[in-house]
mmCIF file of C-alpha atoms in Angstrom:
data_model
loop_
_atom_site.group_PDB
_atom_site.id
_atom_site.type_symbol
_atom_site.label_atom_id
_atom_site.label_comp_id
_atom_site.label_asym_id
_atom_site.label_seq_id
_atom_site.Cartn_x
_atom_site.Cartn_y
_atom_site.Cartn_z
ATOM 1 C CA UNK A 154 70.185 140.802 210.556
ATOM 2 C CA UNK A 155 73.219 139.204 212.062
ATOM 3 C CA UNK A 156 75.064 137.158 209.229
ATOM 4 C CA UNK A 157 76.492 133.846 209.472
ATOM 5 C CA UNK A 158 79.606 132.789 207.447
ATOM 6 C CA UNK A 159 80.001 128.924 206.823
ATOM 7 C CA UNK A 160 82.568 127.002 204.740
ATOM 8 C CA UNK A 161 81.236 125.933 201.501
ATOM 9 C CA UNK A 162 81.895 122.530 201.786
ATOM 10 C CA UNK A 163 83.517 119.698 204.108
ATOM 11 C CA UNK A 164 84.239 116.000 203.916
ATOM 12 C CA UNK A 165 83.961 113.450 206.699
ATOM 13 C CA UNK A 166 84.687 109.909 206.827
ATOM 14 C CA UNK A 167 81.674 107.636 207.663
ATOM 15 C CA UNK A 168 81.415 106.835 211.480
ATOM 16 C CA UNK A 169 83.699 109.749 212.423
ATOM 17 C CA UNK A 170 82.542 113.086 214.318
ATOM 18 C CA UNK A 171 81.428 115.661 211.770
ATOM 19 C CA UNK A 172 82.268 119.270 213.125
ATOM 20 C CA UNK A 173 80.859 122.137 211.149
ATOM 21 C CA UNK A 174 81.827 125.677 212.150
ATOM 22 C CA UNK A 175 79.832 128.988 211.806
ATOM 23 C CA UNK A 176 80.782 132.509 212.440
ATOM 24 C CA UNK A 177 78.217 134.780 213.774
ATOM 25 C CA UNK A 178 80.300 137.808 215.204
ATOM 26 C CA UNK A 179 77.516 140.365 214.936
ATOM 27 C CA UNK A 180 74.753 138.261 216.829
ATOM 28 C CA UNK A 181 72.760 140.169 219.454
ATOM 29 C CA UNK A 182 72.185 139.060 223.048
ATOM 30 C CA UNK A 183 68.750 137.852 222.486
ATOM 31 C CA UNK A 184 69.250 136.006 219.117
ATOM 32 C CA UNK A 185 69.495 132.278 218.872
ATOM 33 C CA UNK A 186 71.465 130.235 216.791
ATOM 34 C CA UNK A 187 69.593 127.447 214.805
ATOM 35 C CA UNK A 188 70.823 124.587 212.806
ATOM 36 C CA UNK A 189 68.885 123.032 209.878
ATOM 37 C CA UNK A 190 69.858 120.718 207.132
ATOM 38 C CA UNK A 191 68.534 120.023 203.558
ATOM 39 C CA UNK A 192 68.923 116.742 201.860
ATOM 40 C CA UNK A 193 68.931 117.223 197.901
ATOM 41 C CA UNK A 194 65.659 119.176 197.098
ATOM 42 C CA UNK A 195 63.615 118.157 200.219
ATOM 43 C CA UNK A 196 62.524 120.615 202.785
ATOM 44 C CA UNK A 197 65.056 121.885 205.375
ATOM 45 C CA UNK A 198 65.197 119.690 208.649
ATOM 46 C CA UNK A 199 65.545 121.356 211.971
ATOM 47 C CA UNK A 200 68.448 119.851 213.929
ATOM 48 C CA UNK A 201 69.164 122.007 217.243
ATOM 49 C CA UNK A 202 69.081 125.555 218.468
ATOM 50 C CA UNK A 203 70.696 127.373 221.378
ATOM 51 C CA UNK A 204 71.232 130.747 223.040
ATOM 52 C CA UNK A 205 74.356 130.576 224.968
ATOM 53 C CA UNK A 206 74.805 127.189 226.538
ATOM 54 C CA UNK A 207 75.952 123.907 224.810
ATOM 55 C CA UNK A 208 72.752 121.888 223.736
ATOM 56 C CA UNK A 209 72.594 118.280 222.901
ATOM 57 C CA UNK A 210 69.810 116.284 221.662
ATOM 58 C CA UNK A 211 69.450 112.812 219.608
ATOM 59 C CA UNK A 212 70.739 114.267 216.274
ATOM 60 C CA UNK A 213 73.631 116.439 217.407
ATOM 61 C CA UNK A 214 75.406 118.682 219.796
ATOM 62 C CA UNK A 215 75.648 122.464 219.471
ATOM 63 C CA UNK A 216 78.904 124.363 221.203
ATOM 64 C CA UNK A 217 78.581 128.014 221.384
ATOM 65 C CA UNK A 218 81.451 130.045 222.323
ATOM 66 C CA UNK A 219 81.493 132.042 225.511
ATOM 67 C CA UNK A 220 81.468 135.361 223.205
ATOM 68 C CA UNK A 221 78.768 133.915 221.267
ATOM 69 C CA UNK A 222 80.587 134.878 218.098
ATOM 70 C CA UNK A 223 80.994 131.308 216.716
ATOM 71 C CA UNK A 224 79.439 128.008 217.006
ATOM 72 C CA UNK A 225 80.159 124.344 215.864
ATOM 73 C CA UNK A 226 77.549 121.716 215.153
ATOM 74 C CA UNK A 227 78.844 118.155 216.037
ATOM 75 C CA UNK A 228 77.331 115.130 214.528
ATOM 76 C CA UNK A 229 78.944 112.375 216.669
ATOM 77 C CA UNK A 230 78.906 109.514 214.284
ATOM 78 C CA UNK A 231 78.363 110.375 210.780
ATOM 79 C CA UNK A 232 76.610 108.114 208.454
ATOM 80 C CA UNK A 233 76.115 108.396 204.572
ATOM 81 C CA UNK A 234 72.485 109.588 205.295
ATOM 82 C CA UNK A 235 73.940 112.883 206.874
ATOM 83 C CA UNK A 236 75.159 114.125 203.561
ATOM 84 C CA UNK A 237 73.128 117.342 203.117
ATOM 85 C CA UNK A 238 73.720 121.156 203.028
ATOM 86 C CA UNK A 239 73.852 122.466 206.675
ATOM 87 C CA UNK A 240 72.565 125.816 207.451
ATOM 88 C CA UNK A 241 73.703 127.842 210.422
ATOM 89 C CA UNK A 242 71.075 130.816 210.873
ATOM 90 C CA UNK A 243 70.739 133.427 213.472
ATOM 91 C CA UNK A 244 67.045 134.135 213.930
ATOM 92 C CA UNK A 245 65.718 137.413 213.972
ATOM 93 C CA UNK A 246 62.425 138.966 214.535
ATOM 94 C CA UNK A 247 61.935 141.960 212.067
ATOM 95 C CA UNK A 248 58.997 143.891 211.190
ATOM 96 C CA UNK A 249 56.865 141.764 213.500
ATOM 97 C CA UNK A 250 57.853 138.444 211.670
ATOM 98 C CA UNK A 251 59.756 135.670 212.608
ATOM 99 C CA UNK A 252 61.816 134.745 209.824
ATOM 100 C CA UNK A 253 65.004 132.519 209.162
ATOM 101 C CA UNK A 254 67.666 134.336 207.038
ATOM 102 C CA UNK A 255 69.481 131.310 205.138
ATOM 103 C CA UNK A 256 73.194 131.679 203.909
ATOM 104 C CA UNK A 257 74.720 129.554 201.302
ATOM 105 C CA UNK A 258 75.327 126.833 204.019
ATOM 106 C CA UNK A 259 77.928 124.064 204.026
ATOM 107 C CA UNK A 260 77.675 121.059 201.876
ATOM 108 C CA UNK A 261 78.707 118.260 204.227
ATOM 109 C CA UNK A 262 79.810 115.066 202.244
ATOM 110 C CA UNK A 263 80.183 111.521 204.378
ATOM 111 C CA UNK A 264 82.483 109.423 202.629
ATOM 112 C CA UNK A 265 82.505 105.641 202.937
ATOM 113 C CA UNK B 283 51.609 112.866 213.968
ATOM 114 C CA UNK B 284 51.511 114.461 210.116
ATOM 115 C CA UNK B 285 54.140 116.921 209.584
ATOM 116 C CA UNK B 286 53.653 119.996 207.356
ATOM 117 C CA UNK B 287 52.098 118.956 203.996
ATOM 118 C CA UNK B 288 52.156 120.811 200.891
ATOM 119 C CA UNK B 289 50.483 120.411 197.348
ATOM 120 C CA UNK B 290 50.991 119.872 194.643
ATOM 121 C CA UNK B 291 54.291 118.469 194.771
ATOM 122 C CA UNK B 292 55.087 119.477 191.337
ATOM 123 C CA UNK B 293 53.632 121.983 188.930
ATOM 124 C CA UNK B 294 54.361 123.219 185.462
ATOM 125 C CA UNK B 295 53.017 126.770 184.386
ATOM 126 C CA UNK B 296 53.805 129.087 181.495
ATOM 127 C CA UNK B 297 54.684 132.539 181.809
ATOM 128 C CA UNK B 298 51.895 134.888 182.563
ATOM 129 C CA UNK B 299 49.668 132.308 184.129
ATOM 130 C CA UNK B 300 48.746 132.030 187.792
ATOM 131 C CA UNK B 301 49.354 129.570 190.505
ATOM 132 C CA UNK B 302 47.952 128.591 193.992
ATOM 133 C CA UNK B 303 50.119 126.683 196.104
ATOM 134 C CA UNK B 304 48.754 125.065 199.501
ATOM 135 C CA UNK B 305 50.149 124.426 202.895
ATOM 136 C CA UNK B 306 48.542 122.582 205.908
ATOM 137 C CA UNK B 307 50.525 123.073 209.163
ATOM 138 C CA UNK B 308 51.397 120.643 211.821
ATOM 139 C CA UNK B 309 48.254 120.082 214.017
ATOM 140 C CA UNK B 310 48.221 122.786 216.896
ATOM 141 C CA UNK B 311 50.515 125.193 215.018
ATOM 142 C CA UNK B 312 49.102 128.537 214.172
ATOM 143 C CA UNK B 313 51.754 130.302 212.325
ATOM 144 C CA UNK B 314 52.684 129.535 208.590
ATOM 145 C CA UNK B 315 55.633 130.955 206.815
ATOM 146 C CA UNK B 316 56.440 130.801 203.137
ATOM 147 C CA UNK B 317 59.761 130.499 201.748
ATOM 148 C CA UNK B 318 61.054 130.553 197.952
ATOM 149 C CA UNK B 319 64.214 128.459 197.112
ATOM 150 C CA UNK B 320 65.834 129.071 193.723
ATOM 151 C CA UNK B 321 68.407 126.342 192.658
ATOM 152 C CA UNK B 322 71.548 126.623 194.205
ATOM 153 C CA UNK B 323 70.601 129.132 196.933
ATOM 154 C CA UNK B 324 69.260 129.148 200.338
ATOM 155 C CA UNK B 325 65.418 129.510 201.007
ATOM 156 C CA UNK B 326 64.419 133.105 200.979
ATOM 157 C CA UNK B 327 61.489 134.384 203.159
ATOM 158 C CA UNK B 328 58.274 135.670 201.584
ATOM 159 C CA UNK B 329 55.568 135.686 203.989
ATOM 160 C CA UNK B 330 54.427 135.093 207.752
ATOM 161 C CA UNK B 331 50.936 134.308 208.625
ATOM 162 C CA UNK B 332 49.752 134.233 212.255
ATOM 163 C CA UNK B 333 45.899 133.905 213.089
ATOM 164 C CA UNK B 334 45.045 134.826 209.715
ATOM 165 C CA UNK B 335 47.146 138.231 209.705
ATOM 166 C CA UNK B 336 50.147 138.783 207.722
ATOM 167 C CA UNK B 337 52.985 139.163 210.210
ATOM 168 C CA UNK B 338 55.696 140.012 207.832
ATOM 169 C CA UNK B 339 56.760 140.212 204.045
ATOM 170 C CA UNK B 340 60.142 139.567 202.453
ATOM 171 C CA UNK B 341 61.380 141.660 199.411
ATOM 172 C CA UNK B 342 59.018 140.025 196.664
ATOM 173 C CA UNK B 343 56.706 141.939 194.486
ATOM 174 C CA UNK B 344 53.115 142.282 194.785
ATOM 175 C CA UNK B 345 52.575 139.347 192.178
ATOM 176 C CA UNK B 346 53.117 137.373 195.531
ATOM 177 C CA UNK B 347 50.156 137.195 197.926
ATOM 178 C CA UNK B 348 49.026 134.703 200.571
ATOM 179 C CA UNK B 349 46.302 134.131 203.114
ATOM 180 C CA UNK B 350 45.593 131.988 206.030
ATOM 181 C CA UNK B 351 42.281 130.205 206.774
ATOM 182 C CA UNK B 352 40.516 129.683 210.069
ATOM 183 C CA UNK B 353 41.988 126.215 210.197
ATOM 184 C CA UNK B 354 45.463 127.743 209.837
ATOM 185 C CA UNK B 355 46.161 126.185 206.454
ATOM 186 C CA UNK B 356 47.412 128.775 203.961
ATOM 187 C CA UNK B 357 47.475 129.469 200.254
ATOM 188 C CA UNK B 358 50.378 131.183 198.399
ATOM 189 C CA UNK B 359 49.314 132.779 195.127
ATOM 190 C CA UNK B 360 51.602 134.059 192.329
ATOM 191 C CA UNK B 361 50.226 136.229 189.352
ATOM 192 C CA UNK B 362 51.696 136.753 185.998
ATOM 193 C CA UNK B 363 54.480 134.129 186.453
ATOM 194 C CA UNK B 364 57.831 134.942 185.255
ATOM 195 C CA UNK B 365 60.600 132.423 184.424
ATOM 196 C CA UNK B 366 62.498 133.540 187.384
ATOM 197 C CA UNK B 367 59.775 132.328 189.705
ATOM 198 C CA UNK B 368 60.713 128.636 188.957
ATOM 199 C CA UNK B 369 61.790 127.493 192.516
ATOM 200 C CA UNK B 370 61.108 125.156 195.263
ATOM 201 C CA UNK B 371 58.280 126.749 197.411
ATOM 202 C CA UNK B 372 58.497 125.679 201.026
ATOM 203 C CA UNK B 373 55.985 126.047 203.800
ATOM 204 C CA UNK B 374 57.047 126.092 207.420
ATOM 205 C CA UNK B 375 54.788 126.094 210.533
ATOM 206 C CA UNK B 376 55.481 126.987 214.030
ATOM 207 C CA UNK B 377 53.156 127.189 217.202
ATOM 208 C CA UNK B 378 52.777 130.917 217.691
ATOM 209 C CA UNK B 379 55.169 132.668 215.290
ATOM 210 C CA UNK B 380 56.948 134.840 217.937
ATOM 211 C CA UNK B 381 60.520 134.791 219.143
ATOM 212 C CA UNK B 382 60.825 132.350 221.988
ATOM 213 C CA UNK B 383 63.104 129.513 222.961
ATOM 214 C CA UNK B 384 60.546 127.013 221.930
ATOM 215 C CA UNK B 385 58.950 128.461 218.871
ATOM 216 C CA UNK B 386 60.661 126.405 215.985
ATOM 217 C CA UNK B 387 59.831 126.437 212.411
ATOM 218 C CA UNK B 388 59.213 122.890 210.845
ATOM 219 C CA UNK B 389 59.216 122.885 206.992
ATOM 220 C CA UNK B 390 57.103 120.861 204.743
ATOM 221 C CA UNK B 391 58.646 118.965 201.581
ATOM 222 C CA UNK B 392 57.888 121.968 199.203
ATOM 223 C CA UNK B 393 56.391 122.340 195.788
ATOM 224 C CA UNK B 394 58.505 122.500 192.866
ATOM 225 C CA UNK B 395 57.350 125.127 190.381
ATOM 226 C CA UNK B 396 58.624 125.252 186.950
ATOM 227 C CA UNK B 397 57.810 127.998 184.673
ATOM 228 C CA UNK B 398 58.291 127.693 180.935
#
């Protein structure tokens, strides 16, 4: 499984852009990068995913480097409700199963 | 549209007992996966089911079992409960459970199991 490395915690001021980095240097050519977030003891919420091109949706933007060894999730205008643990995941298909391998994630705190 | 639903939301059991957790996927989704999340850690994969067949299993003992019904809902069963089984149990559904750019897993709110 391709592993990901994320900083354990980050802070961001409300209204500013939050940029969350992720390293996945062993990613394979057909593995996607997924981002989920989990707000205190709720189920993880899907945010965005990509293969090699930058992606944007109503929640966030995902920037993947050309060598695909790292990516950045961008929340353009962070609000207090964006305080959560953010997981960067490389999605693998193993033993016939589609499984998400979660790491420790980044605890993002949005400060007023 | 309703998302993934799970029941019960909370459950308290004692060591040695058995528990059954239930999950209903998003309408139209045929694959269900189960994850265990111990306090302070990320979720860990337990099972994936697709069309009532087990597609994969994580590193969990045989005390953990699951099944999927014709309506694609699923049950997770845990026998001989241990204190270490206390966790948030998450169910996720996806369309077909295969690696594709459109097959995303969506999670339910989870069932909080406490074993005393």
